[in-house]
Short mmCIF file of C-alpha atoms and ligand atoms in Angstrom, two decimals:
data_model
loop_
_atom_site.label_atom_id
_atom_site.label_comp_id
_atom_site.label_asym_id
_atom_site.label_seq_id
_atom_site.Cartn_x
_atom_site.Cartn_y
_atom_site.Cartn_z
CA UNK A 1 28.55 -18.85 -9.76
CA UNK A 2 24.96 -18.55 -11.44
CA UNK A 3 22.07 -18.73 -9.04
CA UNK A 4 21.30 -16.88 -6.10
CA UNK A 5 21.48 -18.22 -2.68
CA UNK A 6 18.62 -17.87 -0.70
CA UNK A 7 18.37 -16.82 3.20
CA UNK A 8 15.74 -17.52 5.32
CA UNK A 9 15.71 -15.54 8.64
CA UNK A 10 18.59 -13.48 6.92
CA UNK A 11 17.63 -10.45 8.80
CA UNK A 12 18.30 -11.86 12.56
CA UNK A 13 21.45 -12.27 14.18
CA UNK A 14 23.23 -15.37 12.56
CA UNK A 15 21.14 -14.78 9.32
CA UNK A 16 22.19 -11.67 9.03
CA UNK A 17 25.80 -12.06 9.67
CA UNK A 18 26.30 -14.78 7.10
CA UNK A 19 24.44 -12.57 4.32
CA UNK A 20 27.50 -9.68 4.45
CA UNK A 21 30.09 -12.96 4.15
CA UNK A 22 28.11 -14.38 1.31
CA UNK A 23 27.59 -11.01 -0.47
CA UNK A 24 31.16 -9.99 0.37
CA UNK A 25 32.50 -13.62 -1.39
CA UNK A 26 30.08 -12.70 -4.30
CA UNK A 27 27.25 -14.72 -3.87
CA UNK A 28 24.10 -12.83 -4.97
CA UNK A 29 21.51 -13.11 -1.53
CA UNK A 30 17.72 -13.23 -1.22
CA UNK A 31 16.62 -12.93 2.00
CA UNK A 32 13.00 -14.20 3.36
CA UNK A 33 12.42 -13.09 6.67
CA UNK A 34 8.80 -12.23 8.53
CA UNK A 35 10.22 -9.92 10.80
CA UNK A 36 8.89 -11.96 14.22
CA UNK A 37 12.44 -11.30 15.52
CA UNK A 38 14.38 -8.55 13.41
CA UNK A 39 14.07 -5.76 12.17
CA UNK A 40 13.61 -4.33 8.73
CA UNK A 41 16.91 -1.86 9.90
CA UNK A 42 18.75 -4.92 9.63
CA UNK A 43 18.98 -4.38 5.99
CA UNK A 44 20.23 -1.06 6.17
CA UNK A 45 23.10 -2.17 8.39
CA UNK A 46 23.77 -4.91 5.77
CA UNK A 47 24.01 -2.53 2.77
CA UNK A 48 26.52 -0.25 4.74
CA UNK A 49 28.68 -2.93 5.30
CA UNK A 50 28.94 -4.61 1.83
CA UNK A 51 27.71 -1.34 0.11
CA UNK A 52 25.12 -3.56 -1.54
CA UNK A 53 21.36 -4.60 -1.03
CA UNK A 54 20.16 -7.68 -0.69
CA UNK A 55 17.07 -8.54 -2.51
CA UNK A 56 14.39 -8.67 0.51
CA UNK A 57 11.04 -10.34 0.39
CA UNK A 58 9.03 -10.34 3.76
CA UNK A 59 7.20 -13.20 3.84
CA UNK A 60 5.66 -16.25 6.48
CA UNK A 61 7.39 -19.24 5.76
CA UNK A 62 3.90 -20.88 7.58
CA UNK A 63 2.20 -19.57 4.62
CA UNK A 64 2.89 -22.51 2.30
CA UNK A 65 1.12 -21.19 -1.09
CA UNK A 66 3.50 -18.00 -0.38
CA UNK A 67 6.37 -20.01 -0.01
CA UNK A 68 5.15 -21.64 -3.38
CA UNK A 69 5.01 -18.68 -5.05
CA UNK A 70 8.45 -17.31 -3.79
CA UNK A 71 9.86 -20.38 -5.50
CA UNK A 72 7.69 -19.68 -8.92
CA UNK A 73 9.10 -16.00 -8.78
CA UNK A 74 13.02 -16.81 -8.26
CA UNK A 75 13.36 -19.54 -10.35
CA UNK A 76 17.20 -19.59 -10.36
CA UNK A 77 17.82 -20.16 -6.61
CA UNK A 78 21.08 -22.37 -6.18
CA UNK A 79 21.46 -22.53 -2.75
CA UNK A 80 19.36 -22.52 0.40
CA UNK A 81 20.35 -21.51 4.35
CA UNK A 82 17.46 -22.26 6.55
CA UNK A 83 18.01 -19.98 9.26
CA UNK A 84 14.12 -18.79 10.02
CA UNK A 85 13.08 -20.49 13.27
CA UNK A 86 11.68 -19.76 17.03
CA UNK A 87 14.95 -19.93 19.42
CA UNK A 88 13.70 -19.56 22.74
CA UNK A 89 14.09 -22.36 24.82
CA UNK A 90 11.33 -21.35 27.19
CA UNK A 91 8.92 -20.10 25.56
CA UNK A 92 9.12 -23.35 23.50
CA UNK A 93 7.92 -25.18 26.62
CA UNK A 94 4.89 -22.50 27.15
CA UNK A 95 3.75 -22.82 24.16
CA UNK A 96 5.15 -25.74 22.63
CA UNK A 97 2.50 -25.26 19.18
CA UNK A 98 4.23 -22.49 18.24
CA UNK A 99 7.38 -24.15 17.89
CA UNK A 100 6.44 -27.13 16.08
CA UNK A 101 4.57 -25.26 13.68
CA UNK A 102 6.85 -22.41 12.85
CA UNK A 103 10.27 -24.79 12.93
CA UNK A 104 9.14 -27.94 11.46
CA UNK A 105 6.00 -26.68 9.04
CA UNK A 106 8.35 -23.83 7.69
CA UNK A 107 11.03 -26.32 7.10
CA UNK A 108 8.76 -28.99 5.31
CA UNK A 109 7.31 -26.32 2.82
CA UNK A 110 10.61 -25.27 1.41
CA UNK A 111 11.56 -29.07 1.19
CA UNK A 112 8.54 -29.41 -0.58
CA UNK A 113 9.68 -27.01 -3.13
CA UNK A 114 13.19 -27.91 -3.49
CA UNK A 115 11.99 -31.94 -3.85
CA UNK A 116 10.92 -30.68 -7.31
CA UNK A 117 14.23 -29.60 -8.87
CA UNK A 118 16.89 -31.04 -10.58
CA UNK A 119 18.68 -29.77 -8.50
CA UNK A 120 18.80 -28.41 -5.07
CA UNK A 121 21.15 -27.03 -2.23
CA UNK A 122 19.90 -27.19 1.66
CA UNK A 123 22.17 -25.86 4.71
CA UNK A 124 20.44 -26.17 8.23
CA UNK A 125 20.53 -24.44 11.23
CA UNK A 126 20.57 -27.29 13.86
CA UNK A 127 22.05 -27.33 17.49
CA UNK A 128 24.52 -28.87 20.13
CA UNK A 129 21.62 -29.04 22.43
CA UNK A 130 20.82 -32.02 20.32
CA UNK A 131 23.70 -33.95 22.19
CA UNK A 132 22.19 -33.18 26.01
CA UNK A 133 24.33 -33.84 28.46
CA UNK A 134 27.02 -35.32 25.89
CA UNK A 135 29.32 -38.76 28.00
CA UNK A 136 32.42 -37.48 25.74
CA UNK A 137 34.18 -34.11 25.43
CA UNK A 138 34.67 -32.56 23.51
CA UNK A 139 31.63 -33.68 21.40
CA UNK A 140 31.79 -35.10 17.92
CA UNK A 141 29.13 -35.73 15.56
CA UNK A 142 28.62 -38.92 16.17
CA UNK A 143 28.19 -38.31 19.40
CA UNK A 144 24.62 -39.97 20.16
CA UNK A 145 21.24 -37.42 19.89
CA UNK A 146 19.96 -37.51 23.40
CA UNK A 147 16.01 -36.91 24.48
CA UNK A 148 15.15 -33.34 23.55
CA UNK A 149 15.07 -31.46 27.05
CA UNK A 150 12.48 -29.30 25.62
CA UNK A 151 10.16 -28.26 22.01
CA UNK A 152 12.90 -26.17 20.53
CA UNK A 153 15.40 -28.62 21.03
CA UNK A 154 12.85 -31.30 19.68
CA UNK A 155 12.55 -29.50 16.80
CA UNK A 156 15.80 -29.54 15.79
CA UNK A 157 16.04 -32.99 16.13
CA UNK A 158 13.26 -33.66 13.88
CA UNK A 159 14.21 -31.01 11.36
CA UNK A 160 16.98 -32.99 11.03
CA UNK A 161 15.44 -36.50 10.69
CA UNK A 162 13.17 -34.80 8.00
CA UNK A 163 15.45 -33.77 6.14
CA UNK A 164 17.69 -37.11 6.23
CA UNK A 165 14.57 -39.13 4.92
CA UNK A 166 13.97 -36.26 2.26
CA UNK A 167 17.28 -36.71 0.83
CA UNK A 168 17.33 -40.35 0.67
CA UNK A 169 14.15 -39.90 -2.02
CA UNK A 170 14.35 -36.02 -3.34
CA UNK A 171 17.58 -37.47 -6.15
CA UNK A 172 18.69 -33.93 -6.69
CA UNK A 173 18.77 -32.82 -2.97
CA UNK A 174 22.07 -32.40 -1.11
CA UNK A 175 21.75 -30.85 2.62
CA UNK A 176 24.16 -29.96 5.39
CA UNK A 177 22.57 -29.98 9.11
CA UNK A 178 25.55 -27.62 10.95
CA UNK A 179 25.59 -28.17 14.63
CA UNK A 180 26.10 -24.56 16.46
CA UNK A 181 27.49 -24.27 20.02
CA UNK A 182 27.58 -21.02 21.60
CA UNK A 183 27.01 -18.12 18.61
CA UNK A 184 28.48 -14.34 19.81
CA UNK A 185 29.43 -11.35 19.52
CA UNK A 186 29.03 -8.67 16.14
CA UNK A 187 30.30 -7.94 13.25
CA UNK A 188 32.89 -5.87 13.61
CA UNK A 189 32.06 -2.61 12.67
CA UNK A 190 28.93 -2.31 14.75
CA UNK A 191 26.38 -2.08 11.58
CA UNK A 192 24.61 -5.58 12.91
CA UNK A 193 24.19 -7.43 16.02
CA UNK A 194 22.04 -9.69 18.63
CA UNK A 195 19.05 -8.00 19.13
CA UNK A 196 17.30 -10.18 21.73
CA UNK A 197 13.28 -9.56 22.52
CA UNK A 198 12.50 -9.16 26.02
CA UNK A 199 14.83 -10.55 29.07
CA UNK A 200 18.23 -12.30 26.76
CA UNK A 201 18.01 -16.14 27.10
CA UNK A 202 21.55 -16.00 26.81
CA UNK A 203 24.79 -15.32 28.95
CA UNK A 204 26.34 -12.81 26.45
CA UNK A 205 23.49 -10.60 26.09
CA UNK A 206 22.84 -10.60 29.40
CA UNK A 207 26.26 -9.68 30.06
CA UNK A 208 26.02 -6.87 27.69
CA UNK A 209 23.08 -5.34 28.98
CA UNK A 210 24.10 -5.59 32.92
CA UNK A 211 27.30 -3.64 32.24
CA UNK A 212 25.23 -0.99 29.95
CA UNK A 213 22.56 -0.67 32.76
CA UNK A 214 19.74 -2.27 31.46
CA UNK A 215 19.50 -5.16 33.64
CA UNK A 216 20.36 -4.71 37.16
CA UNK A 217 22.81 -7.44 37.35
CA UNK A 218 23.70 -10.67 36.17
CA UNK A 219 22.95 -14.37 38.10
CA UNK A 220 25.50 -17.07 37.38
CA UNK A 221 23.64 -20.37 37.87
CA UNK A 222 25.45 -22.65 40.33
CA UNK A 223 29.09 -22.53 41.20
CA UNK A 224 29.09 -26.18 42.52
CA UNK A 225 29.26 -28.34 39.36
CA UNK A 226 31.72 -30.20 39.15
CA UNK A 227 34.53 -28.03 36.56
CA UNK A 228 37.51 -26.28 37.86
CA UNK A 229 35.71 -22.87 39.06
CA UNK A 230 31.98 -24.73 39.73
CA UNK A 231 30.67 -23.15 37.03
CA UNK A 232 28.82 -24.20 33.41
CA UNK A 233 31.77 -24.55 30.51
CA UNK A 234 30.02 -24.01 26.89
CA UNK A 235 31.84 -23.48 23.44
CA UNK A 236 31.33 -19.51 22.42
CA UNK A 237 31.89 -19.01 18.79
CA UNK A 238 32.35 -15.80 17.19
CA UNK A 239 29.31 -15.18 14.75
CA UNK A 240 31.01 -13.88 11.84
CA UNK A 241 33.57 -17.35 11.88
CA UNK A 242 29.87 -19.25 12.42
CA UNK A 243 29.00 -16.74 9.33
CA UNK A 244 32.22 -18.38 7.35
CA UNK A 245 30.91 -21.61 8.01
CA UNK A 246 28.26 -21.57 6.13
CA UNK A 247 29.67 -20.13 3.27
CA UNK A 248 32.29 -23.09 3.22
CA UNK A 249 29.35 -25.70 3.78
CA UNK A 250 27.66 -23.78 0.73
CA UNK A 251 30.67 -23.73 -1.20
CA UNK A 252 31.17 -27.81 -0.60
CA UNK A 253 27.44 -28.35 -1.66
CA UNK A 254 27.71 -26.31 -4.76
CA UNK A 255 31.12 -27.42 -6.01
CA UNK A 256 31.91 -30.55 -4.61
CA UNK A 257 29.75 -33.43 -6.49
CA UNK A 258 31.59 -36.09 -4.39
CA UNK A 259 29.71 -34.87 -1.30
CA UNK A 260 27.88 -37.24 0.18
CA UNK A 261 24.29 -35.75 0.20
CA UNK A 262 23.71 -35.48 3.75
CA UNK A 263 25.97 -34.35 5.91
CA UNK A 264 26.36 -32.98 10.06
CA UNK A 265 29.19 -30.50 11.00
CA UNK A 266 29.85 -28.96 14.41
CA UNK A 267 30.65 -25.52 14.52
CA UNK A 268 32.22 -23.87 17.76
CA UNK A 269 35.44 -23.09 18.73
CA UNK A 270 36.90 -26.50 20.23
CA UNK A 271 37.49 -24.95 23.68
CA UNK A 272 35.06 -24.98 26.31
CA UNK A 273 35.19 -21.76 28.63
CA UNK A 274 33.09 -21.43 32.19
CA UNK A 275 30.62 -18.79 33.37
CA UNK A 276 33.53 -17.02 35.32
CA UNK A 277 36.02 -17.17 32.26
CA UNK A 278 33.57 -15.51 30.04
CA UNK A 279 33.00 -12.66 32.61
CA UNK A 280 36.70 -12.09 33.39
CA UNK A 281 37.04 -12.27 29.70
CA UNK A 282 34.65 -9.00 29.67
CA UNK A 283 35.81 -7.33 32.19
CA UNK A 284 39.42 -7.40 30.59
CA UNK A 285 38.33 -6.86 27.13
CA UNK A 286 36.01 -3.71 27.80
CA UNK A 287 37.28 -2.35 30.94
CA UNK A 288 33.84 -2.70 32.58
CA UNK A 289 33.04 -3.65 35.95
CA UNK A 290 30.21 -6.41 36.29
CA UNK A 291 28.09 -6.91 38.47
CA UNK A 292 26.93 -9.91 39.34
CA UNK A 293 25.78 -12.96 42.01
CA UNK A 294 25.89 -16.55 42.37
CA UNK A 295 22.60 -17.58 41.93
CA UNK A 296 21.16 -21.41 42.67
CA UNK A 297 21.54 -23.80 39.58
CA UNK A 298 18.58 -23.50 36.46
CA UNK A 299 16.94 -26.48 35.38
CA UNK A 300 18.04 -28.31 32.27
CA UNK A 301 20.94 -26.82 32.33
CA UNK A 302 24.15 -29.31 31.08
CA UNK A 303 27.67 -29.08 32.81
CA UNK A 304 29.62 -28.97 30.06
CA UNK A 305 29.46 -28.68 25.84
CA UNK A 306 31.91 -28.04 23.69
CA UNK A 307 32.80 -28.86 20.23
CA UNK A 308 35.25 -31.71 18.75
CA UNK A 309 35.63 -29.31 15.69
CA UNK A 310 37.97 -31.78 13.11
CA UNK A 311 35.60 -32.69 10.83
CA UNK A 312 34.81 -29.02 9.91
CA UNK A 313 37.93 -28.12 9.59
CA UNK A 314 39.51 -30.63 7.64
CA UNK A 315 36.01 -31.18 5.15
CA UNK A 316 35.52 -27.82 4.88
CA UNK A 317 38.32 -26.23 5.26
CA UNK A 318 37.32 -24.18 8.35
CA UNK A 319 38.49 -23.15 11.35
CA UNK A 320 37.52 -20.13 14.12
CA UNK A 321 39.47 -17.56 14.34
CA UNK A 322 38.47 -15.21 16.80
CA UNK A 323 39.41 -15.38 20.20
CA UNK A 324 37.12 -14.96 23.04
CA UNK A 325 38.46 -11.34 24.38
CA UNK A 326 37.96 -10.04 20.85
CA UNK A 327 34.53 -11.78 20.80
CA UNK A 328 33.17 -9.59 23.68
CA UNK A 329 35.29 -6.88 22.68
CA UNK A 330 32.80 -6.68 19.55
CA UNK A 331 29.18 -7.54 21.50
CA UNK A 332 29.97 -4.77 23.68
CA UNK A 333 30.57 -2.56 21.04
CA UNK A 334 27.53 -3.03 19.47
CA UNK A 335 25.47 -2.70 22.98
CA UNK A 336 27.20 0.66 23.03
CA UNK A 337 25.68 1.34 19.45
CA UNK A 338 21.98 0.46 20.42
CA UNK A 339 22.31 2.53 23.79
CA UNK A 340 23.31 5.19 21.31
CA UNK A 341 21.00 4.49 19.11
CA UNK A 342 17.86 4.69 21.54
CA UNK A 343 19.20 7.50 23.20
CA UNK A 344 18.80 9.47 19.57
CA UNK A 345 15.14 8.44 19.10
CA UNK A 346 13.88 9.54 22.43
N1 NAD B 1 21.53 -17.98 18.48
C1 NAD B 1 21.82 -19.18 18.99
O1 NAD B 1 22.35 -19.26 20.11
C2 NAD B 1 21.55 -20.44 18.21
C3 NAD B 1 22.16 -21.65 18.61
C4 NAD B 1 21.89 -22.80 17.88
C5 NAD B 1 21.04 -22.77 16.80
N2 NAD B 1 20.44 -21.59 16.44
C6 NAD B 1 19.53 -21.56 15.29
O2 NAD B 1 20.05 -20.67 14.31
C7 NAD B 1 18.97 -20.06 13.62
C8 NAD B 1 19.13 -18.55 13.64
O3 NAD B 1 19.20 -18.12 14.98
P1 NAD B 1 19.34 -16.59 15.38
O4 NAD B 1 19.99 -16.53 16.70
O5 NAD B 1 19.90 -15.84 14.24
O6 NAD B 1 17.79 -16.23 15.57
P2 NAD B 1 16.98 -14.89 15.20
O7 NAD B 1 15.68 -14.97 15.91
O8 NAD B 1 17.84 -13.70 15.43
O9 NAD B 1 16.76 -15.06 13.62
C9 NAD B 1 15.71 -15.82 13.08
C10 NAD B 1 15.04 -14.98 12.02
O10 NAD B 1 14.01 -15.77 11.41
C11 NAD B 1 12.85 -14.96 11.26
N3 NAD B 1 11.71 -15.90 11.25
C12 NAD B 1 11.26 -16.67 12.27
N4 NAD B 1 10.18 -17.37 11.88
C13 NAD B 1 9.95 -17.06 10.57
C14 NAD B 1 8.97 -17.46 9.62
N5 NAD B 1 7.98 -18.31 9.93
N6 NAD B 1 9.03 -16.93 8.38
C15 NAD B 1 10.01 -16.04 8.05
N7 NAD B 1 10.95 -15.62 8.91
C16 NAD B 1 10.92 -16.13 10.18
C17 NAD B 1 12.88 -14.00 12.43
O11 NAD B 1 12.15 -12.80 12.17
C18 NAD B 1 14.37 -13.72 12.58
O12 NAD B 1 14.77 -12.60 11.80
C19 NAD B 1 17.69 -20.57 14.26
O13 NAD B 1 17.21 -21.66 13.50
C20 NAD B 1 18.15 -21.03 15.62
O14 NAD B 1 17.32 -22.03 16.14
C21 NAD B 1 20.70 -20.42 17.11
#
């Protein structure tokens, strides 16, 4: 393959993840990343992994003449995977600015640039929160987009709808939105990980970081919804199969000229697990004890998501693989790496 494929936000957790299986299914990687969420470390973790470097340029993908100038430099970039975005679903509604700006302005500027060539490759890093509160499990795409519930979600939404309308008039523009439920766990060896800012938005982190001692214990929002155990059910995908993903939605774009040019995959597992599964699924992967309390239900929180996954695995040829057990099996491992870690440096 000539060309190399660009990451954006390839030094955070899914970014970084899908940069050792590109480089280790020989795709040459450029990563732009600002470091708002990672850390330049990340690289090094990369590199010992796939014993090679990717080529790194820190840059703000809110600076649009820089993001202009990127595109002047690497003139030979065949594929794009928009990763770069705020995530936090709270903080969105704080300060709701911040998220419009850095999701949709950052993801406008590069459309910008790719409009211009002959040719161009775009893979986007959309959500299953765009489905709400889905009537159907498990969900398919064509499952209708509900009301955002907050600015992040909106975002993704509208990232999406911008880049359906670019496509219709940019002729050499093909994109891929992929839908992700649940992302988790590490790679396998420990080099790279979830490396969540501040108090983890999500369960697995928080899991994590309970049974390692740095949060006092975990609260399982509402047992009285109405699943089998009372608790929320979500689809928790391993993030080196989400990793795979993208290289077969890549893959598609770049060899398949049959595909349509826009296109929406969902990427999970296909089997929803609850709040109590995923902890008992700890405990019996890593031997650890957790502790932690029922806790009233959190706002905006759905029942139950998880993924009708047949139209990624029969168009593109994927499937997960890993099961959950194994998944926590490798987040805890890497926990016990960053506990290591800090314990060196102080
Ligand atoms: N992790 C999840 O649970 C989840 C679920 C669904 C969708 N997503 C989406 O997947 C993508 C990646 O998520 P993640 O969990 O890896 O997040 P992350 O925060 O770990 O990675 C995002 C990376 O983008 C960088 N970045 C942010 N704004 C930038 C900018 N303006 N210019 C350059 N770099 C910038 C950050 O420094 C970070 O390294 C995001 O778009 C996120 O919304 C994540």
């Amino acid at each position: 393959m000539s060309g190399k494929i660009l990451v954006t936000g390839g030094l955070g957790f899914i970014g970084s993840h899908t940069v050792v299986a590109l480089q280790q299914q020989g795709y040459d990687v450029v990563i732009i990343d600002n470091l708002s969420n990672s850390s330049i470390d990340v690289l090094a973790g990369i590199t010992r992994i796939t014993e090679k470097t990717p080529e790194f340029e820190k840059l703000d993908l809110r600076d649009k003449s820089s993001v202009k100038d990127f595109f002047e430099k690497y003139t030979d970039i065949a594929g794009v995977i928009h990763f770069a975005a705020s995530k936090a679903v709270g903080e969105s509604v704080q300060n709701p600015l911040l998220y419009y700006e850095n999701n949709l302005a950052s993801l406008i500027y590069l459309l910008q640039e790719l409009s211009k060539k002959e040719q161009a490759n775009f893979i986007f890093s959309s959500s299953c929160t765009v489905y709400g509160q889905a009537d159907e499990l498990p969900i398919k795409e064509e499952s209708p987009v509900k009301k955002a519930e907050s600015p992040y979600g909106n975002t993704k939404q509208i990232g999406e709808e911008i880049i359906v309308d670019t496509c219709k008039v940019a002729e050499g523009l093909k994109a891929i939105s992929l839908r992700y439920f649940n992302p988790i766990g590490a790679h396998e060896s420990a080099e790279i990980g979830e490396l969540p800012l501040g108090t983890p938005q999500n369960l697995v982190p928080f899991i994590t970081q309970t049974a390692i001692g740095k949060r006092e214990q975990l609260s399982v929002f509402g047992n009285d919804y109405p699943t089998e155990d009372g608790t929320c059910i979500r689809d928790y995908i391993h993030v080196m199969d989400l990793a795979e993903a993208h290289v077969a939605a890549l893959t598609r774009l770049l060899e398949n000229k049959e595909a349509p040019k826009y296109e929406v995959f969902n990427l999970g597992t296909g089997k929803g697990s609850s709040v109590l599964e995923v902890v008992n699924s700890f405990e019996r992967a890593t031997g650890e004890k957790l502790n932690y309390k029922i806790a009233p239900r959190r706002e905006g929180d759905v029942i139950a998501a998880y993924a009708d996954t047949t139209k990624a695995n029969e168009v593109l040829g994927w499937k997960a693989e890993t099961d959950l057990d194994t998944s926590l099996a490798s987040a805890w491992k890497w926990e016990v790496k960053v506990k290591e870690a800090e314990a060196a440096e102080s």
